[in-house]
């Protein structure tokens, strides 16, 4: 069925997390192209209204798209994150969250470069700026605090993907909170960037785990997440990721192949997970 729900709204202590590359608008496409934002926009809205994730990491979102996503989810949703250009415009990786459930304590945006505090900077072979958005939240229902990081790795430079993974792993380790990383990492399993992201920082304990691999229940097949408006296939890579700290329980996970009204919402498939985050020491 194209209109069914994969997970939908959840109640505490469960937290519904989604990562979704919504594909930026592209000018001068034919009216029949499935890539047209005008064609896809109703499907994106319908999918989000049905799923209503507690926390949504978005990639490739232009400002007008991010505003549409917030409206689709409802007035209780807020977001953090700017565009990746030096003036804060352009594609972004916003974190959109249910503000009635989650209190935002702090947030940051960094360039994935040798100059993380310089907006719009590039390094490591990336031809365009790459960013991460990080936010610390407190769950009003459970009092748990956690770090959320959302990102979009470079699609061309292997070195950039590796260095970006190392940067995010170090950020998670330094923060010391249970962490959720969402993103289009442009790489599949068993690659150097994924090994770096999931590697221990200081001891033998992994900093992060692949939510799909450790999920208590998998709701779908392991589809490749970049079908590019074609039927999903098993022999394609999962390049869209949710990674979690070992302290976080991944109750269930799935890759969403829904097509509202028969329309693909994006060239990527959303990846979703239901999590249980433990109480942190300072809130226990």
PDB file of C-alpha atoms in Angstrom:
ATOM      1  CA  UNK A   1       0.000   0.000   0.000  1.00  0.00           C
ATOM      2  CA  UNK A   2       1.308   3.450  -0.836  1.00  0.00           C
ATOM      3  CA  UNK A   3      -0.546   5.281   1.946  1.00  0.00           C
ATOM      4  CA  UNK A   4       0.343   3.060   4.937  1.00  0.00           C
ATOM      5  CA  UNK A   5       2.527   4.151   7.836  1.00  0.00           C
ATOM      6  CA  UNK A   6       5.876   2.578   8.643  1.00  0.00           C
ATOM      7  CA  UNK A   7       6.171   3.778  12.262  1.00  0.00           C
ATOM      8  CA  UNK A   8       4.033   6.845  12.922  1.00  0.00           C
ATOM      9  CA  UNK A   9       3.830   8.828  16.168  1.00  0.00           C
ATOM     10  CA  UNK A  10       5.253   7.206  19.303  1.00  0.00           C
ATOM     11  CA  UNK A  11       4.795   7.825  23.022  1.00  0.00           C
ATOM     12  CA  UNK A  12       7.500   8.255  25.660  1.00  0.00           C
ATOM     13  CA  UNK A  13       9.847   6.695  26.521  1.00  0.00           C
ATOM     14  CA  UNK A  14      10.182   5.860  22.819  1.00  0.00           C
ATOM     15  CA  UNK A  15      11.630   8.451  20.439  1.00  0.00           C
ATOM     16  CA  UNK A  16      11.015   8.289  16.677  1.00  0.00           C
ATOM     17  CA  UNK A  17      14.016   9.427  14.617  1.00  0.00           C
ATOM     18  CA  UNK A  18      14.141   9.862  10.842  1.00  0.00           C
ATOM     19  CA  UNK A  19      16.896  10.833   8.418  1.00  0.00           C
ATOM     20  CA  UNK A  20      15.718  12.089   5.036  1.00  0.00           C
ATOM     21  CA  UNK A  21      17.513  13.620   2.065  1.00  0.00           C
ATOM     22  CA  UNK A  22      14.624  15.557   0.538  1.00  0.00           C
ATOM     23  CA  UNK A  23      16.484  16.485  -2.680  1.00  0.00           C
ATOM     24  CA  UNK A  24      16.869  20.187  -3.388  1.00  0.00           C
ATOM     25  CA  UNK A  25      14.764  21.817  -6.118  1.00  0.00           C
ATOM     26  CA  UNK A  26      16.349  21.711  -9.574  1.00  0.00           C
ATOM     27  CA  UNK A  27      15.418  24.300 -12.186  1.00  0.00           C
ATOM     28  CA  UNK A  28      14.323  23.648 -15.764  1.00  0.00           C
ATOM     29  CA  UNK A  29      13.171  20.067 -15.383  1.00  0.00           C
ATOM     30  CA  UNK A  30      10.498  18.767 -17.710  1.00  0.00           C
ATOM     31  CA  UNK A  31       6.972  18.651 -16.350  1.00  0.00           C
ATOM     32  CA  UNK A  32       7.116  14.843 -16.453  1.00  0.00           C
ATOM     33  CA  UNK A  33      10.324  14.512 -14.432  1.00  0.00           C
ATOM     34  CA  UNK A  34       9.823  12.733 -11.069  1.00  0.00           C
ATOM     35  CA  UNK A  35      12.577  14.998  -9.697  1.00  0.00           C
ATOM     36  CA  UNK A  36      10.449  18.180  -9.850  1.00  0.00           C
ATOM     37  CA  UNK A  37       9.925  19.611  -6.373  1.00  0.00           C
ATOM     38  CA  UNK A  38       6.440  20.743  -7.371  1.00  0.00           C
ATOM     39  CA  UNK A  39       5.584  17.108  -8.142  1.00  0.00           C
ATOM     40  CA  UNK A  40       7.196  15.694  -5.012  1.00  0.00           C
ATOM     41  CA  UNK A  41       6.144  18.297  -2.455  1.00  0.00           C
ATOM     42  CA  UNK A  42       2.669  16.839  -1.711  1.00  0.00           C
ATOM     43  CA  UNK A  43       4.213  13.379  -1.263  1.00  0.00           C
ATOM     44  CA  UNK A  44       6.836  14.723   1.143  1.00  0.00           C
ATOM     45  CA  UNK A  45       4.136  16.462   3.158  1.00  0.00           C
ATOM     46  CA  UNK A  46       1.908  13.388   3.264  1.00  0.00           C
ATOM     47  CA  UNK A  47       4.779  11.145   4.325  1.00  0.00           C
ATOM     48  CA  UNK A  48       5.824  13.441   7.169  1.00  0.00           C
ATOM     49  CA  UNK A  49       2.273  13.994   8.397  1.00  0.00           C
ATOM     50  CA  UNK A  50       1.806  10.222   8.574  1.00  0.00           C
ATOM     51  CA  UNK A  51       5.127   9.401  10.237  1.00  0.00           C
ATOM     52  CA  UNK A  52       5.510  12.430  12.554  1.00  0.00           C
ATOM     53  CA  UNK A  53       9.040  11.693  13.771  1.00  0.00           C
ATOM     54  CA  UNK A  54      10.040  13.184  17.097  1.00  0.00           C
ATOM     55  CA  UNK A  55      13.336  14.244  15.521  1.00  0.00           C
ATOM     56  CA  UNK A  56      14.088  14.612  11.815  1.00  0.00           C
ATOM     57  CA  UNK A  57      17.543  15.082  10.295  1.00  0.00           C
ATOM     58  CA  UNK A  58      17.170  16.576   6.807  1.00  0.00           C
ATOM     59  CA  UNK A  59      19.714  16.878   4.015  1.00  0.00           C
ATOM     60  CA  UNK A  60      19.747  19.079   0.886  1.00  0.00           C
ATOM     61  CA  UNK A  61      17.019  21.325   2.264  1.00  0.00           C
ATOM     62  CA  UNK A  62      16.806  24.812   0.835  1.00  0.00           C
ATOM     63  CA  UNK A  63      15.280  27.371   3.230  1.00  0.00           C
ATOM     64  CA  UNK A  64      11.862  27.256   1.581  1.00  0.00           C
ATOM     65  CA  UNK A  65      11.881  23.461   1.753  1.00  0.00           C
ATOM     66  CA  UNK A  66      12.800  23.457   5.441  1.00  0.00           C
ATOM     67  CA  UNK A  67       9.924  25.843   6.124  1.00  0.00           C
ATOM     68  CA  UNK A  68       7.550  23.546   4.233  1.00  0.00           C
ATOM     69  CA  UNK A  69       8.711  20.515   6.234  1.00  0.00           C
ATOM     70  CA  UNK A  70       8.022  22.319   9.513  1.00  0.00           C
ATOM     71  CA  UNK A  71       4.560  23.318   8.345  1.00  0.00           C
ATOM     72  CA  UNK A  72       3.816  19.765   7.215  1.00  0.00           C
ATOM     73  CA  UNK A  73       4.731  18.388  10.629  1.00  0.00           C
ATOM     74  CA  UNK A  74       2.688  20.985  12.508  1.00  0.00           C
ATOM     75  CA  UNK A  75       3.065  24.106  14.603  1.00  0.00           C
ATOM     76  CA  UNK A  76       4.728  22.263  17.466  1.00  0.00           C
ATOM     77  CA  UNK A  77       7.841  21.553  15.401  1.00  0.00           C
ATOM     78  CA  UNK A  78      10.890  23.840  15.420  1.00  0.00           C
ATOM     79  CA  UNK A  79      14.256  23.592  13.688  1.00  0.00           C
ATOM     80  CA  UNK A  80      17.918  24.564  13.951  1.00  0.00           C
ATOM     81  CA  UNK A  81      20.481  24.929  11.190  1.00  0.00           C
ATOM     82  CA  UNK A  82      21.429  27.353   8.421  1.00  0.00           C
ATOM     83  CA  UNK A  83      22.494  27.008   4.820  1.00  0.00           C
ATOM     84  CA  UNK A  84      26.029  25.836   4.123  1.00  0.00           C
ATOM     85  CA  UNK A  85      27.264  28.937   2.283  1.00  0.00           C
ATOM     86  CA  UNK A  86      29.330  31.617   4.005  1.00  0.00           C
ATOM     87  CA  UNK A  87      26.283  33.882   4.344  1.00  0.00           C
ATOM     88  CA  UNK A  88      24.073  31.107   5.745  1.00  0.00           C
ATOM     89  CA  UNK A  89      22.120  30.552   2.530  1.00  0.00           C
ATOM     90  CA  UNK A  90      21.971  27.520   0.272  1.00  0.00           C
ATOM     91  CA  UNK A  91      21.457  23.861   1.078  1.00  0.00           C
ATOM     92  CA  UNK A  92      21.238  23.011   4.745  1.00  0.00           C
ATOM     93  CA  UNK A  93      21.106  20.062   7.113  1.00  0.00           C
ATOM     94  CA  UNK A  94      18.463  21.267   9.576  1.00  0.00           C
ATOM     95  CA  UNK A  95      17.350  19.278  12.578  1.00  0.00           C
ATOM     96  CA  UNK A  96      13.573  19.527  12.896  1.00  0.00           C
ATOM     97  CA  UNK A  97      12.135  18.462  16.237  1.00  0.00           C
ATOM     98  CA  UNK A  98       8.930  18.170  18.223  1.00  0.00           C
ATOM     99  CA  UNK A  99       9.338  21.128  20.583  1.00  0.00           C
ATOM    100  CA  UNK A 100       6.432  19.940  22.715  1.00  0.00           C
ATOM    101  CA  UNK A 101       8.484  16.839  23.539  1.00  0.00           C
ATOM    102  CA  UNK A 102      12.086  18.053  23.281  1.00  0.00           C
ATOM    103  CA  UNK A 103      13.678  21.085  24.921  1.00  0.00           C
ATOM    104  CA  UNK A 104      16.547  22.547  22.907  1.00  0.00           C
ATOM    105  CA  UNK A 105      19.436  23.370  25.257  1.00  0.00           C
ATOM    106  CA  UNK A 106      22.153  24.346  22.766  1.00  0.00           C
ATOM    107  CA  UNK A 107      23.069  23.965  19.130  1.00  0.00           C
ATOM    108  CA  UNK A 108      25.973  24.548  16.767  1.00  0.00           C
ATOM    109  CA  UNK A 109      26.760  24.416  13.077  1.00  0.00           C
ATOM    110  CA  UNK A 110      30.279  23.597  11.917  1.00  0.00           C
ATOM    111  CA  UNK A 111      31.973  23.323   8.571  1.00  0.00           C
ATOM    112  CA  UNK A 112      33.436  19.912   7.808  1.00  0.00           C
ATOM    113  CA  UNK A 113      36.823  21.391   6.996  1.00  0.00           C
ATOM    114  CA  UNK A 114      40.111  22.401   8.588  1.00  0.00           C
ATOM    115  CA  UNK A 115      38.322  25.613   9.652  1.00  0.00           C
ATOM    116  CA  UNK A 116      35.140  24.339  11.332  1.00  0.00           C
ATOM    117  CA  UNK A 117      34.190  27.763  12.692  1.00  0.00           C
ATOM    118  CA  UNK A 118      34.439  29.435   9.271  1.00  0.00           C
ATOM    119  CA  UNK A 119      31.088  29.217   7.454  1.00  0.00           C
ATOM    120  CA  UNK A 120      31.391  28.150   3.848  1.00  0.00           C
ATOM    121  CA  UNK A 121      34.932  26.782   4.189  1.00  0.00           C
ATOM    122  CA  UNK A 122      36.039  23.692   2.270  1.00  0.00           C
ATOM    123  CA  UNK A 123      38.866  21.181   2.746  1.00  0.00           C
ATOM    124  CA  UNK A 124      39.809  17.560   2.105  1.00  0.00           C
ATOM    125  CA  UNK A 125      38.865  17.591  -1.571  1.00  0.00           C
ATOM    126  CA  UNK A 126      35.288  18.823  -1.212  1.00  0.00           C
ATOM    127  CA  UNK A 127      34.277  21.187  -3.998  1.00  0.00           C
ATOM    128  CA  UNK A 128      31.305  22.550  -2.040  1.00  0.00           C
ATOM    129  CA  UNK A 129      30.944  23.310   1.676  1.00  0.00           C
ATOM    130  CA  UNK A 130      29.930  20.384   3.878  1.00  0.00           C
ATOM    131  CA  UNK A 131      28.484  20.878   7.343  1.00  0.00           C
ATOM    132  CA  UNK A 132      27.257  19.269  10.507  1.00  0.00           C
ATOM    133  CA  UNK A 133      24.491  20.559  12.742  1.00  0.00           C
ATOM    134  CA  UNK A 134      24.637  19.474  16.365  1.00  0.00           C
ATOM    135  CA  UNK A 135      22.038  20.040  19.081  1.00  0.00           C
ATOM    136  CA  UNK A 136      21.652  19.040  22.716  1.00  0.00           C
ATOM    137  CA  UNK A 137      18.095  18.197  23.763  1.00  0.00           C
ATOM    138  CA  UNK A 138      16.339  17.314  26.971  1.00  0.00           C
ATOM    139  CA  UNK A 139      13.332  15.013  26.689  1.00  0.00           C
ATOM    140  CA  UNK A 140      10.521  16.555  28.735  1.00  0.00           C
ATOM    141  CA  UNK A 141       8.871  13.180  29.239  1.00  0.00           C
ATOM    142  CA  UNK A 142      11.894  11.169  30.406  1.00  0.00           C
ATOM    143  CA  UNK A 143      14.386  13.895  31.462  1.00  0.00           C
ATOM    144  CA  UNK A 144      17.015  12.216  29.281  1.00  0.00           C
ATOM    145  CA  UNK A 145      19.562  14.502  27.640  1.00  0.00           C
ATOM    146  CA  UNK A 146      21.160  13.616  24.337  1.00  0.00           C
ATOM    147  CA  UNK A 147      23.185  14.977  21.456  1.00  0.00           C
ATOM    148  CA  UNK A 148      21.805  14.915  17.913  1.00  0.00           C
ATOM    149  CA  UNK A 149      24.126  15.433  14.938  1.00  0.00           C
ATOM    150  CA  UNK A 150      22.905  15.738  11.352  1.00  0.00           C
ATOM    151  CA  UNK A 151      25.142  15.875   8.302  1.00  0.00           C
ATOM    152  CA  UNK A 152      25.620  15.286   4.573  1.00  0.00           C
ATOM    153  CA  UNK A 153      29.004  13.919   3.506  1.00  0.00           C
ATOM    154  CA  UNK A 154      30.661  14.776   0.222  1.00  0.00           C
ATOM    155  CA  UNK A 155      29.665  12.628  -2.742  1.00  0.00           C
ATOM    156  CA  UNK A 156      33.007  12.811  -4.577  1.00  0.00           C
ATOM    157  CA  UNK A 157      35.920  12.987  -2.138  1.00  0.00           C
ATOM    158  CA  UNK A 158      36.728   9.822  -0.184  1.00  0.00           C
ATOM    159  CA  UNK A 159      39.151  11.792   1.964  1.00  0.00           C
ATOM    160  CA  UNK A 160      36.431  14.267   2.850  1.00  0.00           C
ATOM    161  CA  UNK A 161      34.059  11.489   3.886  1.00  0.00           C
ATOM    162  CA  UNK A 162      36.741   9.905   6.071  1.00  0.00           C
ATOM    163  CA  UNK A 163      37.778  13.151   7.758  1.00  0.00           C
ATOM    164  CA  UNK A 164      34.139  14.129   8.253  1.00  0.00           C
ATOM    165  CA  UNK A 165      33.438  10.812   9.968  1.00  0.00           C
ATOM    166  CA  UNK A 166      36.438  11.292  12.245  1.00  0.00           C
ATOM    167  CA  UNK A 167      35.292  14.822  13.109  1.00  0.00           C
ATOM    168  CA  UNK A 168      31.805  13.673  14.075  1.00  0.00           C
ATOM    169  CA  UNK A 169      33.083  10.734  16.110  1.00  0.00           C
ATOM    170  CA  UNK A 170      35.368  13.075  18.070  1.00  0.00           C
ATOM    171  CA  UNK A 171      32.514  15.527  18.637  1.00  0.00           C
ATOM    172  CA  UNK A 172      30.294  12.767  19.993  1.00  0.00           C
ATOM    173  CA  UNK A 173      33.043  11.436  22.260  1.00  0.00           C
ATOM    174  CA  UNK A 174      33.854  14.898  23.612  1.00  0.00           C
ATOM    175  CA  UNK A 175      30.220  15.706  24.393  1.00  0.00           C
ATOM    176  CA  UNK A 176      29.830  12.636  26.598  1.00  0.00           C
ATOM    177  CA  UNK A 177      26.060  12.368  26.138  1.00  0.00           C
ATOM    178  CA  UNK A 178      24.060   9.607  24.481  1.00  0.00           C
ATOM    179  CA  UNK A 179      24.196  10.552  20.809  1.00  0.00           C
ATOM    180  CA  UNK A 180      22.193  10.130  17.619  1.00  0.00           C
ATOM    181  CA  UNK A 181      23.845  10.787  14.255  1.00  0.00           C
ATOM    182  CA  UNK A 182      21.666  11.121  11.170  1.00  0.00           C
ATOM    183  CA  UNK A 183      22.829  11.762   7.654  1.00  0.00           C
ATOM    184  CA  UNK A 184      23.340  11.037   4.009  1.00  0.00           C
ATOM    185  CA  UNK A 185      26.886   9.722   4.317  1.00  0.00           C
ATOM    186  CA  UNK A 186      27.248   8.891   0.613  1.00  0.00           C
ATOM    187  CA  UNK A 187      28.902   5.590   1.473  1.00  0.00           C
ATOM    188  CA  UNK A 188      27.806   2.090   2.370  1.00  0.00           C
ATOM    189  CA  UNK A 189      28.800  -0.490   4.940  1.00  0.00           C
ATOM    190  CA  UNK A 190      32.347  -1.827   5.245  1.00  0.00           C
ATOM    191  CA  UNK A 191      33.959   1.392   4.046  1.00  0.00           C
ATOM    192  CA  UNK A 192      36.642   3.489   5.723  1.00  0.00           C
ATOM    193  CA  UNK A 193      34.308   6.375   6.683  1.00  0.00           C
ATOM    194  CA  UNK A 194      31.826   4.028   8.358  1.00  0.00           C
ATOM    195  CA  UNK A 195      34.604   2.186  10.179  1.00  0.00           C
ATOM    196  CA  UNK A 196      35.927   5.554  11.359  1.00  0.00           C
ATOM    197  CA  UNK A 197      32.509   6.764  12.483  1.00  0.00           C
ATOM    198  CA  UNK A 198      31.813   3.626  14.497  1.00  0.00           C
ATOM    199  CA  UNK A 199      35.345   3.146  15.861  1.00  0.00           C
ATOM    200  CA  UNK A 200      36.256   3.574  19.553  1.00  0.00           C
ATOM    201  CA  UNK A 201      37.627   7.009  20.432  1.00  0.00           C
ATOM    202  CA  UNK A 202      39.770   6.141  23.456  1.00  0.00           C
ATOM    203  CA  UNK A 203      39.056   2.572  24.579  1.00  0.00           C
ATOM    204  CA  UNK A 204      37.509  -0.593  23.195  1.00  0.00           C
ATOM    205  CA  UNK A 205      33.916   0.663  23.426  1.00  0.00           C
ATOM    206  CA  UNK A 206      32.490   1.857  20.088  1.00  0.00           C
ATOM    207  CA  UNK A 207      31.532   5.518  20.074  1.00  0.00           C
ATOM    208  CA  UNK A 208      28.544   4.778  17.834  1.00  0.00           C
ATOM    209  CA  UNK A 209      26.706   1.786  16.407  1.00  0.00           C
ATOM    210  CA  UNK A 210      24.747   1.292  13.200  1.00  0.00           C
ATOM    211  CA  UNK A 211      21.106   1.511  14.290  1.00  0.00           C
ATOM    212  CA  UNK A 212      20.008  -0.842  11.517  1.00  0.00           C
ATOM    213  CA  UNK A 213      22.444  -3.557  12.580  1.00  0.00           C
ATOM    214  CA  UNK A 214      21.600  -3.438  16.298  1.00  0.00           C
ATOM    215  CA  UNK A 215      17.827  -2.920  16.006  1.00  0.00           C
ATOM    216  CA  UNK A 216      15.690  -5.289  18.033  1.00  0.00           C
ATOM    217  CA  UNK A 217      13.290  -5.498  15.091  1.00  0.00           C
ATOM    218  CA  UNK A 218      13.724  -4.624  11.425  1.00  0.00           C
ATOM    219  CA  UNK A 219      10.447  -3.526   9.912  1.00  0.00           C
ATOM    220  CA  UNK A 220      11.533  -3.754   6.271  1.00  0.00           C
ATOM    221  CA  UNK A 221      14.034  -5.352   3.970  1.00  0.00           C
ATOM    222  CA  UNK A 222      17.502  -3.815   3.781  1.00  0.00           C
ATOM    223  CA  UNK A 223      16.846  -1.662   0.754  1.00  0.00           C
ATOM    224  CA  UNK A 224      19.419   0.508  -0.930  1.00  0.00           C
ATOM    225  CA  UNK A 225      18.480   4.028   0.116  1.00  0.00           C
ATOM    226  CA  UNK A 226      19.204   5.828  -3.171  1.00  0.00           C
ATOM    227  CA  UNK A 227      16.799   4.277  -5.700  1.00  0.00           C
ATOM    228  CA  UNK A 228      16.653   7.566  -7.648  1.00  0.00           C
ATOM    229  CA  UNK A 229      12.890   7.331  -8.316  1.00  0.00           C
ATOM    230  CA  UNK A 230      13.103   3.673  -9.308  1.00  0.00           C
ATOM    231  CA  UNK A 231      11.974   0.537  -7.499  1.00  0.00           C
ATOM    232  CA  UNK A 232      14.183  -0.083  -4.436  1.00  0.00           C
ATOM    233  CA  UNK A 233      16.692  -2.919  -4.678  1.00  0.00           C
ATOM    234  CA  UNK A 234      18.406  -5.169  -2.137  1.00  0.00           C
ATOM    235  CA  UNK A 235      21.737  -5.083  -3.948  1.00  0.00           C
ATOM    236  CA  UNK A 236      22.246  -1.343  -3.509  1.00  0.00           C
ATOM    237  CA  UNK A 237      24.015   0.491  -0.679  1.00  0.00           C
ATOM    238  CA  UNK A 238      22.516   1.951   2.460  1.00  0.00           C
ATOM    239  CA  UNK A 239      24.041   5.411   2.171  1.00  0.00           C
ATOM    240  CA  UNK A 240      21.547   7.099   4.521  1.00  0.00           C
ATOM    241  CA  UNK A 241      22.359   6.340   8.134  1.00  0.00           C
ATOM    242  CA  UNK A 242      21.210   6.528  11.721  1.00  0.00           C
ATOM    243  CA  UNK A 243      23.987   5.799  14.212  1.00  0.00           C
ATOM    244  CA  UNK A 244      23.500   5.712  17.972  1.00  0.00           C
ATOM    245  CA  UNK A 245      25.552   5.441  21.134  1.00  0.00           C
ATOM    246  CA  UNK A 246      25.725   1.920  22.576  1.00  0.00           C
ATOM    247  CA  UNK A 247      23.765   3.212  25.584  1.00  0.00           C
ATOM    248  CA  UNK A 248      20.737   3.854  23.376  1.00  0.00           C
ATOM    249  CA  UNK A 249      18.371   0.964  22.726  1.00  0.00           C
ATOM    250  CA  UNK A 250      17.253   0.688  19.105  1.00  0.00           C
ATOM    251  CA  UNK A 251      13.815  -0.876  19.435  1.00  0.00           C
ATOM    252  CA  UNK A 252      13.012  -1.102  15.735  1.00  0.00           C
ATOM    253  CA  UNK A 253      14.202   0.342  12.445  1.00  0.00           C
ATOM    254  CA  UNK A 254      13.036   0.495   8.857  1.00  0.00           C
ATOM    255  CA  UNK A 255      13.636   1.955   5.402  1.00  0.00           C
ATOM    256  CA  UNK A 256      10.534   3.727   4.134  1.00  0.00           C
ATOM    257  CA  UNK A 257       9.434   2.798   0.604  1.00  0.00           C
ATOM    258  CA  UNK A 258       5.997   4.481   0.841  1.00  0.00           C
ATOM    259  CA  UNK A 259       4.806   6.416  -2.220  1.00  0.00           C
ATOM    260  CA  UNK A 260       1.948   8.737  -1.239  1.00  0.00           C
ATOM    261  CA  UNK A 261      -0.519   8.875  -4.142  1.00  0.00           C
ATOM    262  CA  UNK A 262       1.967   6.816  -6.142  1.00  0.00           C
ATOM    263  CA  UNK A 263       4.659   9.529  -6.092  1.00  0.00           C
ATOM    264  CA  UNK A 264       8.220   9.149  -4.836  1.00  0.00           C
ATOM    265  CA  UNK A 265       8.901  11.855  -2.254  1.00  0.00           C
ATOM    266  CA  UNK A 266      12.625  12.025  -3.063  1.00  0.00           C
ATOM    267  CA  UNK A 267      15.440  10.258  -4.873  1.00  0.00           C
ATOM    268  CA  UNK A 268      16.447   8.942  -1.422  1.00  0.00           C
ATOM    269  CA  UNK A 269      14.410   6.797   0.952  1.00  0.00           C
ATOM    270  CA  UNK A 270      13.863   7.914   4.550  1.00  0.00           C
ATOM    271  CA  UNK A 271      15.480   5.747   7.213  1.00  0.00           C
ATOM    272  CA  UNK A 272      13.652   5.560  10.538  1.00  0.00           C
ATOM    273  CA  UNK A 273      14.250   4.145  14.001  1.00  0.00           C
ATOM    274  CA  UNK A 274      12.485   3.990  17.343  1.00  0.00           C
ATOM    275  CA  UNK A 275      14.880   4.573  20.225  1.00  0.00           C
ATOM    276  CA  UNK A 276      14.926   4.473  24.009  1.00  0.00           C
ATOM    277  CA  UNK A 277      17.461   6.857  25.511  1.00  0.00           C
ATOM    278  CA  UNK A 278      18.662   6.228  29.076  1.00  0.00           C
ATOM    279  CA  UNK A 279      18.558   8.840  31.788  1.00  0.00           C
ATOM    280  CA  UNK A 280      21.840  10.748  31.938  1.00  0.00           C
ATOM    281  CA  UNK A 281      23.753  11.044  35.196  1.00  0.00           C
ATOM    282  CA  UNK A 282      22.970  14.688  35.791  1.00  0.00           C
ATOM    283  CA  UNK A 283      19.222  14.123  35.297  1.00  0.00           C
ATOM    284  CA  UNK A 284      18.790  10.709  36.918  1.00  0.00           C
TER     285      UNK A 284
END
